[in-house]
Structures are given as structure tokens and as C-alpha cells.
Short mmCIF file of C-alpha atoms in Angstrom, two decimals:
data_model
loop_
_atom_site.label_atom_id
_atom_site.label_comp_id
_atom_site.label_asym_id
_atom_site.label_seq_id
_atom_site.Cartn_x
_atom_site.Cartn_y
_atom_site.Cartn_z
CA MET A 1 -67.86 -61.26 59.12
CA GLY A 2 -64.34 -63.50 59.70
CA LYS A 3 -62.46 -60.80 57.28
CA GLU A 4 -63.92 -57.97 58.62
CA LYS A 5 -62.71 -59.32 62.18
CA LEU A 6 -59.43 -59.90 60.76
CA SER A 7 -59.14 -56.46 59.19
CA PHE A 8 -60.28 -54.51 62.13
CA LYS A 9 -57.54 -56.67 64.36
CA ALA A 10 -54.74 -55.79 61.80
CA VAL A 11 -55.80 -52.11 61.64
CA HIS A 12 -55.37 -52.32 65.71
CA ASN A 13 -52.02 -53.87 65.72
CA SER A 14 -50.91 -51.21 62.89
CA HIS A 15 -51.71 -48.84 65.45
CA SER A 16 -50.50 -49.94 68.33
CA PRO A 17 -46.91 -49.31 67.96
CA LYS A 18 -48.14 -45.54 67.50
CA ILE A 19 -50.22 -45.42 70.56
CA THR A 20 -47.61 -47.31 72.81
CA VAL A 21 -44.87 -44.72 71.96
CA TRP A 22 -47.53 -41.79 73.05
CA TRP A 23 -48.02 -43.18 76.26
CA PHE A 24 -44.35 -43.14 76.84
CA PHE A 25 -44.01 -39.91 76.09
CA LEU A 26 -47.27 -39.05 78.52
CA VAL A 27 -45.24 -40.48 81.08
CA ALA A 28 -42.23 -38.72 81.01
CA THR A 29 -44.34 -35.59 80.30
CA CYS A 30 -45.71 -36.27 83.74
CA ILE A 31 -42.36 -36.55 85.36
CA LYS A 32 -41.14 -33.17 83.72
CA ILE A 33 -44.06 -31.28 84.91
CA LEU A 34 -43.49 -32.35 88.41
CA LEU A 35 -39.96 -31.10 88.16
CA PHE A 36 -41.24 -27.83 87.05
CA PRO A 37 -40.48 -26.15 90.76
CA SER A 38 -37.15 -27.76 90.80
CA TYR A 39 -33.50 -25.85 90.11
CA ARG A 40 -32.68 -24.11 87.43
CA SER A 41 -29.45 -23.14 86.15
CA THR A 42 -28.29 -19.95 84.27
CA ASP A 43 -29.30 -21.31 81.36
CA PHE A 44 -32.90 -20.55 82.09
CA GLU A 45 -32.02 -16.87 81.99
CA VAL A 46 -29.44 -17.58 78.83
CA HIS A 47 -32.42 -18.54 76.55
CA ARG A 48 -34.85 -16.13 78.29
CA ASN A 49 -32.73 -13.26 77.04
CA TRP A 50 -32.40 -14.71 73.50
CA LEU A 51 -36.23 -14.86 73.52
CA ALA A 52 -36.31 -11.13 74.60
CA LEU A 53 -33.39 -10.17 71.73
CA THR A 54 -34.80 -12.20 69.35
CA TYR A 55 -38.07 -10.25 69.63
CA SER A 56 -37.25 -6.96 70.65
CA LEU A 57 -34.17 -6.42 68.29
CA PRO A 58 -33.86 -6.28 64.64
CA LEU A 59 -32.06 -9.13 63.24
CA TYR A 60 -28.78 -7.25 62.11
CA GLN A 61 -28.34 -6.63 66.11
CA TRP A 62 -28.64 -10.18 67.42
CA TYR A 63 -25.33 -11.38 67.22
CA PHE A 64 -23.81 -7.80 68.28
CA ASP A 65 -26.17 -7.22 71.69
CA GLU A 66 -24.56 -7.44 74.96
CA THR A 67 -27.58 -6.25 77.07
CA SER A 68 -27.16 -9.54 78.99
CA PRO A 69 -23.89 -11.71 79.75
CA TRP A 70 -25.68 -14.29 78.13
CA THR A 71 -25.19 -13.41 74.48
CA LEU A 72 -26.42 -15.25 71.34
CA ASP A 73 -23.91 -17.90 70.40
CA TYR A 74 -25.70 -20.69 68.85
CA PRO A 75 -26.46 -20.51 64.93
CA PRO A 76 -29.19 -18.89 63.35
CA PHE A 77 -31.58 -21.64 63.23
CA PHE A 78 -31.88 -21.74 66.87
CA ALA A 79 -32.26 -17.97 66.91
CA TYR A 80 -35.04 -18.04 64.70
CA PHE A 81 -36.46 -21.03 66.71
CA GLU A 82 -36.10 -18.59 69.71
CA ARG A 83 -37.82 -15.58 67.67
CA PHE A 84 -40.81 -18.02 67.11
CA LEU A 85 -41.32 -19.30 70.77
CA SER A 86 -40.65 -15.21 71.84
CA SER A 87 -44.17 -14.41 70.05
CA PHE A 88 -45.67 -16.72 72.38
CA ALA A 89 -43.76 -15.75 75.47
CA HIS A 90 -44.97 -11.88 74.44
CA LEU A 91 -48.55 -13.08 74.88
CA ILE A 92 -48.34 -14.79 78.12
CA ASP A 93 -45.99 -12.20 79.49
CA PRO A 94 -44.39 -9.26 77.82
CA GLN A 95 -41.80 -8.92 80.42
CA ILE A 96 -40.64 -12.25 79.20
CA VAL A 97 -39.23 -10.55 75.91
CA HIS A 98 -38.45 -7.11 77.34
CA LEU A 99 -34.73 -6.41 77.25
CA GLN A 100 -34.01 -4.54 79.96
CA GLU A 101 -36.93 -4.97 82.31
CA GLY A 102 -36.77 -8.84 81.57
CA LEU A 103 -33.03 -9.54 82.98
CA ASN A 104 -33.48 -12.31 85.53
CA TYR A 105 -36.87 -12.26 85.32
CA SER A 106 -38.39 -15.66 87.22
CA SER A 107 -42.12 -15.46 87.75
CA ASN A 108 -43.90 -18.39 87.96
CA LYS A 109 -45.46 -17.58 84.31
CA VAL A 110 -42.01 -17.58 82.34
CA VAL A 111 -40.91 -20.41 84.44
CA TYR A 112 -44.07 -22.28 83.19
CA PHE A 113 -43.60 -20.99 80.00
CA GLN A 114 -40.02 -21.90 79.25
CA ARG A 115 -40.38 -25.58 80.88
CA VAL A 116 -43.59 -26.24 78.52
CA THR A 117 -41.43 -25.23 75.46
CA VAL A 118 -39.13 -27.83 76.23
CA ILE A 119 -41.72 -30.27 77.10
CA LEU A 120 -43.18 -29.57 73.48
CA SER A 121 -40.05 -29.58 71.37
CA ASP A 122 -39.38 -32.74 73.01
CA LEU A 123 -41.62 -33.91 69.91
CA SER A 124 -38.89 -34.47 67.77
CA LEU A 125 -37.26 -36.78 70.04
CA LEU A 126 -40.07 -38.74 70.39
CA TYR A 127 -40.45 -38.60 66.31
CA GLY A 128 -36.80 -39.36 65.74
CA VAL A 129 -36.70 -42.62 68.14
CA TYR A 130 -39.98 -43.68 66.32
CA ARG A 131 -38.91 -43.90 63.07
CA LEU A 132 -35.38 -45.50 64.35
CA THR A 133 -37.32 -48.17 65.59
CA GLN A 134 -40.39 -48.58 63.55
CA ASN A 135 -39.13 -51.90 61.49
CA LEU A 136 -38.08 -53.48 64.93
CA ASP A 137 -40.25 -56.18 66.79
CA SER A 138 -42.30 -54.68 70.09
CA ARG A 139 -39.72 -55.86 72.46
CA LYS A 140 -36.90 -53.96 70.99
CA GLN A 141 -39.00 -50.84 70.37
CA LYS A 142 -40.05 -50.49 73.99
CA LEU A 143 -36.81 -51.44 75.00
CA ILE A 144 -35.03 -48.68 73.01
CA TRP A 145 -38.53 -46.19 73.75
CA SER A 146 -37.42 -46.43 77.44
CA LEU A 147 -33.91 -45.85 77.27
CA VAL A 148 -34.49 -42.47 75.08
CA ILE A 149 -37.67 -40.96 76.03
CA TRP A 150 -37.58 -42.12 79.79
CA SER A 151 -33.59 -41.09 79.62
CA PRO A 152 -32.59 -39.28 83.33
CA MET A 153 -29.98 -37.55 81.88
CA LEU A 154 -32.32 -35.99 79.42
CA PHE A 155 -34.44 -35.09 82.69
CA ILE A 156 -31.82 -33.45 84.72
CA VAL A 157 -30.28 -31.17 81.92
CA ASP A 158 -33.40 -30.43 79.85
CA HIS A 159 -36.18 -30.44 82.57
CA VAL A 160 -34.33 -29.80 85.72
CA HIS A 161 -31.15 -27.94 84.61
CA PHE A 162 -33.12 -26.27 81.45
CA GLN A 163 -31.81 -26.96 77.72
CA TYR A 164 -33.02 -27.69 74.52
CA ASN A 165 -31.22 -31.43 74.00
CA GLY A 166 -34.00 -33.67 73.55
CA PHE A 167 -34.98 -31.29 70.78
CA LEU A 168 -31.68 -31.13 69.05
CA ILE A 169 -30.74 -34.88 69.59
CA GLY A 170 -34.42 -35.32 68.19
CA ILE A 171 -33.27 -34.06 64.72
CA LEU A 172 -29.86 -36.34 64.67
CA LEU A 173 -32.46 -39.25 65.11
CA ILE A 174 -34.49 -38.72 62.36
CA SER A 175 -31.51 -37.80 60.36
CA LEU A 176 -29.95 -41.26 61.22
CA SER A 177 -33.45 -43.09 60.63
CA TYR A 178 -33.15 -41.51 57.02
CA LEU A 179 -29.55 -42.93 56.41
CA GLU A 180 -30.97 -46.36 58.16
CA GLU A 181 -33.75 -46.46 55.38
CA GLY A 182 -31.46 -45.72 52.54
CA ARG A 183 -32.61 -42.07 51.76
CA ASP A 184 -28.93 -40.53 52.09
CA LEU A 185 -30.15 -37.28 50.56
CA LEU A 186 -32.71 -36.59 53.36
CA GLY A 187 -30.39 -37.70 55.89
CA GLY A 188 -27.80 -35.37 54.73
CA PHE A 189 -30.55 -32.41 54.58
CA VAL A 190 -31.69 -33.21 58.16
CA PHE A 191 -28.21 -33.26 59.35
CA ALA A 192 -27.58 -29.76 57.69
CA VAL A 193 -30.61 -28.19 59.40
CA LEU A 194 -28.96 -29.43 62.85
CA LEU A 195 -25.41 -27.88 62.20
CA CYS A 196 -27.77 -24.29 61.96
CA PHE A 197 -29.20 -25.02 64.97
CA LYS A 198 -26.64 -25.76 66.93
CA HIS A 199 -22.76 -26.22 65.69
CA LEU A 200 -21.38 -28.40 68.17
CA PHE A 201 -22.74 -31.44 66.60
CA ALA A 202 -20.46 -30.96 63.51
CA VAL A 203 -18.30 -32.96 65.57
CA ALA A 204 -19.94 -35.97 63.37
CA ALA A 205 -19.61 -34.41 60.03
CA PRO A 206 -16.31 -36.30 59.08
CA VAL A 207 -18.52 -39.09 59.36
CA TYR A 208 -21.50 -37.73 57.64
CA PHE A 209 -19.32 -36.84 54.40
CA VAL A 210 -17.42 -40.08 54.03
CA TYR A 211 -20.29 -41.90 54.53
CA LEU A 212 -22.69 -39.87 51.82
CA LEU A 213 -19.35 -39.71 49.74
CA ARG A 214 -19.19 -43.14 49.54
CA HIS A 215 -22.81 -44.60 49.96
CA TYR A 216 -24.74 -42.24 48.07
CA CYS A 217 -22.39 -40.28 45.44
CA TRP A 218 -19.79 -43.11 44.47
CA GLY A 219 -20.44 -45.09 41.20
CA GLY A 220 -19.42 -43.85 38.54
CA ILE A 221 -18.26 -40.33 36.96
CA VAL A 222 -21.21 -39.27 35.75
CA ARG A 223 -23.83 -40.35 38.28
CA GLY A 224 -21.35 -39.63 41.28
CA PHE A 225 -20.72 -36.34 39.93
CA ASN A 226 -24.32 -35.60 39.57
CA ARG A 227 -25.39 -36.79 42.91
CA LEU A 228 -22.36 -34.93 44.41
CA LEU A 229 -24.09 -31.61 42.89
CA ILE A 230 -27.22 -32.51 44.20
CA MET A 231 -26.19 -32.87 47.86
CA GLY A 232 -23.91 -30.22 47.76
CA GLY A 233 -26.70 -27.97 46.77
CA VAL A 234 -29.19 -29.05 49.07
CA VAL A 235 -26.74 -28.94 51.80
CA THR A 236 -25.76 -25.29 50.70
CA ALA A 237 -29.33 -24.24 50.22
CA VAL A 238 -29.79 -25.36 54.47
CA PHE A 239 -26.71 -23.33 55.14
CA ALA A 240 -27.74 -20.12 52.76
CA SER A 241 -31.14 -19.84 54.62
CA ALA A 242 -29.52 -20.03 58.02
CA PHE A 243 -26.59 -17.47 57.59
CA GLY A 244 -27.55 -15.95 54.03
CA PRO A 245 -29.27 -13.21 56.05
CA PHE A 246 -26.00 -12.33 57.79
CA PHE A 247 -23.67 -12.86 54.71
CA HIS A 248 -25.69 -10.02 53.52
CA LEU A 249 -25.65 -7.56 56.22
CA GLY A 250 -21.74 -8.53 56.35
CA GLN A 251 -21.81 -10.07 59.68
CA ILE A 252 -20.75 -13.42 59.12
CA GLN A 253 -17.29 -12.58 60.79
CA GLN A 254 -18.95 -11.61 64.02
CA VAL A 255 -21.33 -14.70 63.55
CA ILE A 256 -18.46 -16.75 63.79
CA GLN A 257 -16.81 -15.37 66.45
CA ARG A 258 -19.52 -15.60 68.68
CA LEU A 259 -20.10 -19.51 67.77
CA PHE A 260 -16.25 -20.53 68.54
CA PRO A 261 -15.03 -18.25 71.25
CA PHE A 262 -11.70 -20.21 71.20
CA GLY A 263 -10.12 -18.00 73.99
CA ARG A 264 -12.52 -19.95 76.38
CA GLY A 265 -10.71 -22.53 78.62
CA LEU A 266 -9.41 -25.82 77.78
CA CYS A 267 -12.15 -27.35 80.19
CA HIS A 268 -15.35 -26.40 81.30
CA ALA A 269 -16.49 -25.02 84.66
CA TYR A 270 -16.74 -28.46 86.08
CA TRP A 271 -14.53 -30.41 84.29
CA ALA A 272 -15.91 -33.18 82.17
CA PRO A 273 -14.49 -36.37 82.80
CA ASN A 274 -12.35 -36.72 79.63
CA PHE A 275 -8.76 -37.16 78.45
CA TRP A 276 -7.93 -33.87 79.61
CA VAL A 277 -8.50 -34.59 83.32
CA PHE A 278 -5.76 -36.96 82.74
CA TYR A 279 -3.35 -34.39 81.12
CA ILE A 280 -4.27 -31.90 83.48
CA MET A 281 -3.84 -33.97 86.75
CA SER A 282 -0.51 -35.10 85.43
CA ASP A 283 1.11 -31.78 85.16
CA LYS A 284 -0.21 -30.85 88.54
CA GLY A 285 1.26 -33.90 89.86
CA LEU A 286 4.68 -33.51 87.72
CA ALA A 287 4.77 -29.57 89.18
CA PHE A 288 4.13 -30.80 92.62
CA ILE A 289 6.92 -33.40 92.35
CA PHE A 290 9.30 -31.07 90.93
CA ARG A 291 9.06 -28.29 93.31
CA LYS A 292 10.00 -30.69 96.31
CA LEU A 293 13.07 -31.59 94.45
CA GLY A 294 13.87 -27.93 94.45
CA PHE A 295 12.86 -26.74 90.75
CA ASN A 296 11.20 -23.26 90.53
CA VAL A 297 7.95 -24.39 88.95
CA GLN A 298 5.42 -21.42 88.80
CA THR A 299 2.13 -21.49 89.55
CA PRO A 300 -0.21 -20.46 86.59
CA THR A 301 -2.64 -17.47 87.64
CA ALA A 302 -5.17 -18.13 84.78
CA SER A 303 -7.88 -21.24 84.79
CA PHE A 304 -8.33 -24.03 83.03
CA THR A 305 -12.51 -23.53 83.20
CA ALA A 306 -12.42 -19.77 82.36
CA GLY A 307 -15.68 -19.43 80.75
CA LEU A 308 -14.78 -16.24 79.25
CA VAL A 309 -12.10 -14.92 76.97
CA GLY A 310 -8.56 -15.18 78.64
CA ASP A 311 -5.38 -17.57 78.78
CA SER A 312 -6.75 -20.40 77.17
CA SER A 313 -5.17 -23.35 78.90
CA PRO A 314 -2.11 -22.71 81.53
CA PHE A 315 0.11 -25.36 82.32
CA SER A 316 3.23 -25.68 84.65
CA VAL A 317 5.31 -28.54 82.97
CA LEU A 318 3.53 -30.14 79.86
CA PRO A 319 3.05 -28.40 76.86
CA LYS A 320 0.36 -25.94 76.38
CA ILE A 321 -2.73 -27.49 74.57
CA THR A 322 -4.42 -25.37 71.96
CA PRO A 323 -7.86 -25.43 70.07
CA PHE A 324 -5.89 -26.91 67.23
CA VAL A 325 -4.23 -29.55 69.11
CA THR A 326 -7.68 -30.92 69.77
CA PHE A 327 -9.07 -30.68 66.48
CA ILE A 328 -5.82 -33.12 65.69
CA MET A 329 -6.79 -35.53 68.40
CA VAL A 330 -10.34 -35.81 67.45
CA ILE A 331 -10.02 -36.29 63.65
CA LEU A 332 -6.79 -38.76 64.41
CA ALA A 333 -9.40 -40.75 66.89
CA LEU A 334 -11.99 -40.61 64.36
CA SER A 335 -9.46 -42.10 61.45
CA PRO A 336 -10.42 -45.67 62.20
CA CYS A 337 -14.00 -45.26 62.09
CA LEU A 338 -13.57 -43.05 58.85
CA PHE A 339 -11.09 -45.70 57.20
CA LYS A 340 -14.28 -48.92 57.97
CA VAL A 341 -16.97 -46.11 56.56
CA TRP A 342 -14.96 -45.53 53.47
CA LYS A 343 -14.31 -49.32 53.10
CA ASN A 344 -18.12 -50.64 53.90
CA PRO A 345 -20.59 -48.01 54.25
CA GLN A 346 -23.55 -49.87 55.92
CA PRO A 347 -26.55 -48.20 56.70
CA GLN A 348 -27.27 -50.20 59.87
CA MET A 349 -24.15 -49.19 61.29
CA ILE A 350 -24.20 -45.62 60.97
CA SER A 351 -25.69 -45.18 64.48
CA ARG A 352 -22.64 -46.50 66.27
CA TRP A 353 -20.28 -44.55 63.72
CA ILE A 354 -22.17 -41.54 64.77
CA ALA A 355 -21.98 -42.39 68.15
CA TYR A 356 -18.16 -43.12 68.40
CA ALA A 357 -17.46 -39.75 66.55
CA TYR A 358 -19.32 -37.68 69.48
CA THR A 359 -17.53 -39.69 72.08
CA CYS A 360 -14.02 -38.70 70.39
CA GLY A 361 -15.29 -34.98 69.94
CA PHE A 362 -15.99 -35.59 73.96
CA LEU A 363 -13.05 -36.98 75.36
CA PHE A 364 -10.54 -35.13 73.06
CA GLY A 365 -12.52 -31.80 72.28
CA TRP A 366 -11.72 -28.17 73.35
CA HIS A 367 -13.84 -26.66 76.35
CA VAL A 368 -16.17 -29.89 76.17
CA HIS A 369 -19.41 -29.45 78.36
CA GLU A 370 -20.23 -32.39 80.79
CA LYS A 371 -23.78 -32.31 78.99
CA ALA A 372 -22.50 -33.41 75.71
CA SER A 373 -21.86 -37.10 76.97
CA LEU A 374 -25.99 -36.85 75.76
CA HIS A 375 -24.93 -36.65 72.24
CA PHE A 376 -23.23 -40.25 71.99
CA VAL A 377 -25.42 -42.02 75.05
CA ILE A 378 -28.53 -41.58 73.09
CA PRO A 379 -27.48 -42.97 69.87
CA LEU A 380 -25.89 -45.74 71.46
CA ALA A 381 -29.36 -46.50 72.99
CA ILE A 382 -30.20 -47.34 69.41
CA VAL A 383 -27.38 -49.73 69.33
CA ALA A 384 -27.71 -51.32 72.74
CA ALA A 385 -30.73 -53.51 71.52
CA GLN A 386 -28.88 -55.46 69.07
CA THR A 387 -26.01 -57.57 71.18
CA LEU A 388 -25.57 -58.82 74.70
CA GLU A 389 -22.20 -56.86 74.60
CA ASP A 390 -23.97 -53.85 73.35
CA ALA A 391 -26.35 -54.02 76.12
CA ARG A 392 -23.53 -54.31 78.97
CA HIS A 393 -21.55 -51.90 77.44
CA TYR A 394 -24.35 -49.28 77.58
CA PHE A 395 -25.51 -50.30 81.16
CA LEU A 396 -22.11 -48.79 82.27
CA LEU A 397 -21.87 -46.09 80.27
CA SER A 398 -25.46 -44.80 80.83
CA ILE A 399 -24.46 -45.12 84.78
CA VAL A 400 -21.63 -43.41 84.54
CA SER A 401 -22.38 -40.72 82.40
CA CYS A 402 -25.85 -40.30 84.19
CA TYR A 403 -23.66 -39.89 87.45
CA SER A 404 -21.04 -37.49 85.75
CA ILE A 405 -23.74 -34.66 85.63
CA PHE A 406 -24.82 -35.01 89.29
CA PRO A 407 -22.72 -31.93 90.12
CA LEU A 408 -25.21 -29.79 87.97
CA LEU A 409 -27.71 -30.38 90.35
CA PHE A 410 -25.71 -29.17 93.52
CA GLU A 411 -28.51 -27.99 95.59
CA THR A 412 -29.85 -30.37 98.35
CA GLN A 413 -33.48 -30.60 97.59
CA GLU A 414 -32.47 -32.10 94.05
CA TYR A 415 -30.53 -34.71 95.78
CA PRO A 416 -33.21 -37.58 96.17
CA ILE A 417 -34.28 -36.26 92.51
CA LYS A 418 -31.22 -37.27 90.75
CA ILE A 419 -30.60 -40.10 92.91
CA LEU A 420 -33.97 -41.58 92.29
CA LEU A 421 -33.71 -41.07 88.77
CA LEU A 422 -30.64 -42.70 88.10
CA LEU A 423 -31.96 -45.88 90.64
CA LEU A 424 -35.24 -46.37 88.29
CA HIS A 425 -33.24 -46.13 85.35
CA SER A 426 -30.70 -48.69 86.29
CA ILE A 427 -33.71 -51.28 87.37
CA LEU A 428 -35.66 -50.45 83.81
CA MET A 429 -32.07 -51.06 81.88
CA TRP A 430 -31.48 -54.39 83.94
CA SER A 431 -34.99 -55.38 83.44
CA GLY A 432 -35.33 -54.76 79.81
CA PHE A 433 -32.09 -56.30 78.74
CA SER A 434 -33.34 -59.08 80.83
CA ALA A 435 -36.14 -59.36 78.86
CA GLN A 436 -34.58 -58.43 75.60
CA PHE A 437 -31.54 -61.29 75.91
CA TYR A 438 -32.89 -63.97 78.37
CA GLY A 439 -36.59 -63.99 77.80
CA GLY A 440 -38.86 -65.62 75.55
CA ALA A 441 -37.51 -66.63 72.00
CA GLU A 442 -34.79 -64.27 71.96
CA THR A 443 -32.66 -66.05 74.74
CA ALA A 444 -33.35 -69.52 72.43
CA ARG A 445 -31.27 -67.85 69.61
CA VAL A 446 -28.60 -65.32 71.03
CA PRO A 447 -26.60 -64.19 68.06
CA THR A 448 -23.85 -66.87 67.31
CA ASN A 449 -21.32 -63.93 66.79
CA SER A 450 -22.40 -62.94 70.63
CA LYS A 451 -19.93 -65.84 71.76
CA LYS A 452 -17.09 -64.07 69.83
CA LYS A 453 -17.87 -61.03 70.97
CA ALA A 454 -17.68 -61.91 74.54
CA ASP A 455 -14.22 -63.79 73.90
CA GLN A 456 -12.88 -60.50 71.88
CA PHE A 457 -13.55 -58.25 74.67
CA GLY A 458 -12.43 -60.46 77.48
CA SER A 459 -16.12 -61.12 79.12
CA GLU A 460 -15.79 -64.22 81.47
CA ASP A 461 -18.89 -65.38 80.58
CA ASN A 462 -20.10 -66.31 77.19
CA SER A 463 -23.68 -66.45 76.18
CA GLY A 464 -25.04 -69.84 77.16
CA ALA A 465 -23.85 -69.25 80.91
CA ALA A 466 -25.36 -65.87 81.09
CA THR A 467 -28.52 -67.57 80.06
CA LYS A 468 -28.84 -69.39 83.03
CA LYS A 469 -27.51 -66.55 85.49
CA GLY A 470 -29.87 -63.62 84.26
CA PHE A 471 -28.17 -60.33 82.84
CA VAL A 472 -24.98 -59.85 84.12
CA ILE A 473 -21.85 -57.04 83.42
CA GLY A 474 -18.91 -59.06 84.73
CA TRP A 475 -17.01 -58.61 87.95
CA ILE A 476 -14.53 -55.73 86.77
CA GLY A 477 -17.85 -53.87 85.53
CA GLY A 478 -19.63 -54.36 88.84
CA ILE A 479 -16.33 -53.32 90.79
CA TYR A 480 -16.49 -50.11 88.82
CA LEU A 481 -20.17 -49.49 89.46
CA ILE A 482 -19.31 -50.09 93.14
CA GLY A 483 -16.68 -47.58 93.06
CA LEU A 484 -19.28 -44.56 92.03
CA VAL A 485 -21.25 -45.16 95.32
CA VAL A 486 -18.13 -44.94 97.46
CA VAL A 487 -17.14 -41.53 95.69
CA GLU A 488 -20.63 -40.32 96.00
CA ILE A 489 -20.63 -41.18 99.91
CA TRP A 490 -16.67 -39.52 99.77
CA GLY A 491 -18.00 -36.65 98.58
CA GLN A 492 -21.43 -36.23 100.31
CA ILE A 493 -20.76 -37.36 103.68
CA LEU A 494 -16.95 -38.52 104.40
CA HIS A 495 -15.23 -35.44 103.19
CA PRO A 496 -17.50 -32.83 104.94
CA LEU A 497 -16.79 -34.95 108.17
CA VAL A 498 -12.96 -35.54 108.23
CA LEU A 499 -11.96 -32.22 106.11
CA GLY A 500 -14.69 -29.70 106.80
CA ASP A 501 -14.37 -26.98 104.28
CA LYS A 502 -11.00 -27.59 103.23
CA PHE A 503 -10.13 -28.74 99.56
CA ALA A 504 -13.82 -27.97 98.86
CA PHE A 505 -12.80 -28.82 94.97
CA ALA A 506 -11.63 -32.39 95.63
CA PRO A 507 -15.14 -33.95 95.74
CA LEU A 508 -16.04 -32.75 92.45
CA MET A 509 -12.50 -33.66 90.97
CA LEU A 510 -12.77 -37.13 92.13
CA ILE A 511 -16.07 -37.28 90.27
CA SER A 512 -14.50 -36.39 87.20
CA ILE A 513 -11.44 -38.33 87.47
CA TYR A 514 -13.29 -41.50 88.47
CA CYS A 515 -15.80 -41.25 85.56
CA ALA A 516 -13.15 -39.99 83.13
CA PHE A 517 -11.94 -44.16 83.64
CA GLY A 518 -15.88 -45.24 82.34
CA MET A 519 -15.56 -42.75 79.78
CA MET A 520 -11.95 -43.85 78.23
CA TYR A 521 -13.12 -47.50 78.33
CA SER A 522 -16.38 -46.68 76.67
CA TRP A 523 -14.32 -45.11 73.73
CA ILE A 524 -11.78 -48.05 73.58
CA TRP A 525 -14.73 -50.60 73.59
CA GLN A 526 -16.58 -48.71 70.78
CA LEU A 527 -13.29 -48.58 69.10
CA ILE A 528 -12.24 -51.95 69.10
CA SER A 529 -16.22 -53.00 68.15
CA ILE A 530 -15.82 -50.71 65.28
CA VAL A 531 -12.87 -52.18 64.13
CA LYS A 532 -13.54 -55.45 64.11
CA SER A 533 -16.76 -55.50 62.57
CA VAL A 534 -17.52 -57.00 59.14
#
């Protein structure tokens, strides 16, 4: 009888993490359903049009169709995904997938259908984060699940603004989980699949290449060559299944042109808070000074933020930036990480390295969307539970990143939603990190290298002192976060009162510039952490 009770308890405990993570997903789903009536961006019509063109047109016309200005510009796997969804959309309402009559269609049926598809596709995120945390203790699991599954950025971008980032990032997390387990072939395979869904994830490809070459293929000429052939064959098979039909039709050049429209501007419509914000502002500042000094400095007519093909980066004083320049800068920023990956390819470091790669792409890349910060914020949630310094860094970064996408929701009725989501997220992070590093057994044995890291990065309080005070981020970080509140008060209240309609762009510019300082800090912090790692 005693053995039966013990066996039942063991079975119950073995299933409890799975049940718990489903509860996290259920709570998130309830919030997402409540957001159904909220604002929708043009991305909603983009994806509705992709449903229509993949359903209504033969495959050979997919990347040529221009019925709508929102042409297909994602890789074939995502197009196949849209084709799969379109079969269900047709059953619900045929007008959704009608190429002409469906343009700008926005009935409740299409809204609910597309919102539901995003929720269901988030199951990949659920599976990915569960796989990455299945060997961690319960406290760390729940902390990471709350950071990822309840991410306010994903709520805002995917379930209000409308995109499928959770689905795609879930695939990334699945790949990382295989790499952390030492199953490199599966990890490489899943990442190749991800690239065929969305090519912008290719920023991390150099890290994957170096890691897999060193960790999977290295070790003797025969063994290494055989494994290189196996990995190469797997990746080739994935890309062949995605692009093969279009290669057969002789349309690869057209597909590539759609995927990489380099004629677009250096920055997106709302400047992503990255390095180029400082470059552009420096150019404008120098132009202003030179004009005051009597120099004839022309004001460029083209826009940095052109969404369509045109003059890609007009400057008055500083050298013109081309896509090749941004590519070189990303590689240079990434090179210290690649060196560490080659020197010591540790599976437990892969999430940190991949997050750093996407940070480099965000800061120095071409035509970066502000939403791309999700690519490194979500993987860093896995890292955040490792040390106290990682938690402090993530606390600051996640708040700054979430605030930087506030301009995506510009309508008045959504303002309380984004404020409430960020506040709840901040409270959850604070309580979660406090429980992780200052509660129970964890506080009794803060890692010995935590004090070293605190000293290395200039943190005023070491681990012992912090234990008495609770979770703290330091006075510099606190002042910076208070500055976010000041920026928001200026943009929402003071600017309209003081300046009225004058300089209407200034509040957005201020958000971008201020958040860019936080992003640059995060990049430097991650770089130092990687360089100083063993």
C-alpha cells in the first residue's frame, strides 16, 4: 500500500510541471481573448491578403501578385503556413480569402479568426519554453514561464498590433533547447526551418554556423567531414523543400527581391531605438550648426523611414549608409562572440550567444523594425534566471524594450492597456526575481561568481548586502527608469500643453533616442559578460 501511494505521488509530481505550464498558457489566452476588439495595425490586412493570395492563386503567382500593396515578402514556409490557414478561413467566411472582394475586409469573423490563429500558433512558444526549462527547478521554471508566456511585448505586438512573433520565437526556443541538450543535428534542423519561415532570424546564423562546426563537426578529419556532410545535407534538404518549387519555376530571383527589398530606408517608420538614431541625430545637428555658420548645406528631400523603394538613406553631412555598411557593422559587433563560441562551444551558453547576436542585428542592422527587440528579449528571459546580475540586466532591458514599442499602439483606447501590461510585468519581474534570489534556499547560496560580476560591472551592492535589501537594480538604473516616466509625461501631457501641434514628431523621437541609450547599455553589458565568461 505504501509503495502504491509513493508511486502515485511520483506520477503526480512528474506531471505537475506540464499542468502548471498549461495554466500559464490558459491565463495568457484569457488576456488575449479580451484583446480581440482592440486596435489592429496594417499587418492585420497584410496577413489577411496573404491568406487570400495563397488560397486564390497558383503557387507560381504568389511572389508576383500585386493586387494589394501588401505583397508577400516572407519565405515559402510562411507562405505554406498561410495556405494551410486559408483552408479553414474559407470554411468560416469565403470573403476572407477572396483576392479582390476581401481587400480591407474587417468583419468580426475575419478578426476573430485571425486572432485565434495567433493564439493557437503560440503553442510552439509554449512547447519551446517548456523544453528549455524542463530540467530546471520549479521556482526557475515558473519565473521563466511568467517572463516568456506572459510577455507584455508579445501581447502588444502579436495580439493587439497583430503578428506571429510568438509562433516564430517558439521555433527558435525549440532549436535552442535541442542545442542545450547536445542534440546539435536537431537544433540545426529546426533553425533551418525557422529561416524558411522568416529570414530575418538569419542574424544568428553566424553563431549557429560556428557553434555547430566546432561542437558537432570538429574532431578528426573523417568524423568531422562525415558530420559536416550530414549537417549540410539536413540544412540543404530543408531549404530545398521550401525554395525548391520556386527554383524549379525559375523564380528564385523574384523571391529574393521580395525577401530583401534593400531600397527601403535605413530606419523603419518609427525609428527603432538603435545606434542609427544617434547617427541620424548627429547628422541633423551638424547640418544645423553648419547652416548657422553660413555653409550651404542642402536638406535632403527623401526620408530615412521610407517603407517603399527609394533613396535609402539621405544625409546632409555624414557619409551615406548602405546595407553593406550595416552588414559589416553587425559582423564586427558579433565577432567577439564568434571567437568565444569557437574557443569554447558550451551548450549552456548558446541562449546567451544567440540573444547577443540578435541584439547586434537590432542595433546595427538595416531597416530594423522596433518589434525586432523581441528576438533577443525573449531568449534573454531564459538567461535572466541564472544569476543576480542577469536578472538586473533583464529587468531594465525588458522594461525599456516594452516601452519602446508603445508608439505602435497610438489610439487613446489602447493607452491604459499598454500601461497596465507594463506595470503588471514589472511587478511580476520584481516579485519573481526577489523569490528566486532572495527567498528560501536560493538566498543562502548565491553563486560565488555573483559578487565578482557585481564588481566587474560596477554594481554598488554585492550579493550579501542585496540579500538584506531585497531585489535592487542600482541607483543609475533607477534614475534611468524614472526618466522613462518623465519622457512619457512630456509626450502625453506637457508637449501638447506647451507646444500644441508644433514639432509633432518630437515625442516619438524622444522615446526613440532615450530608449536607444538603454539598448546600447544592454549591448555593452552583454558583450562584457560574454567576453569575460570562462
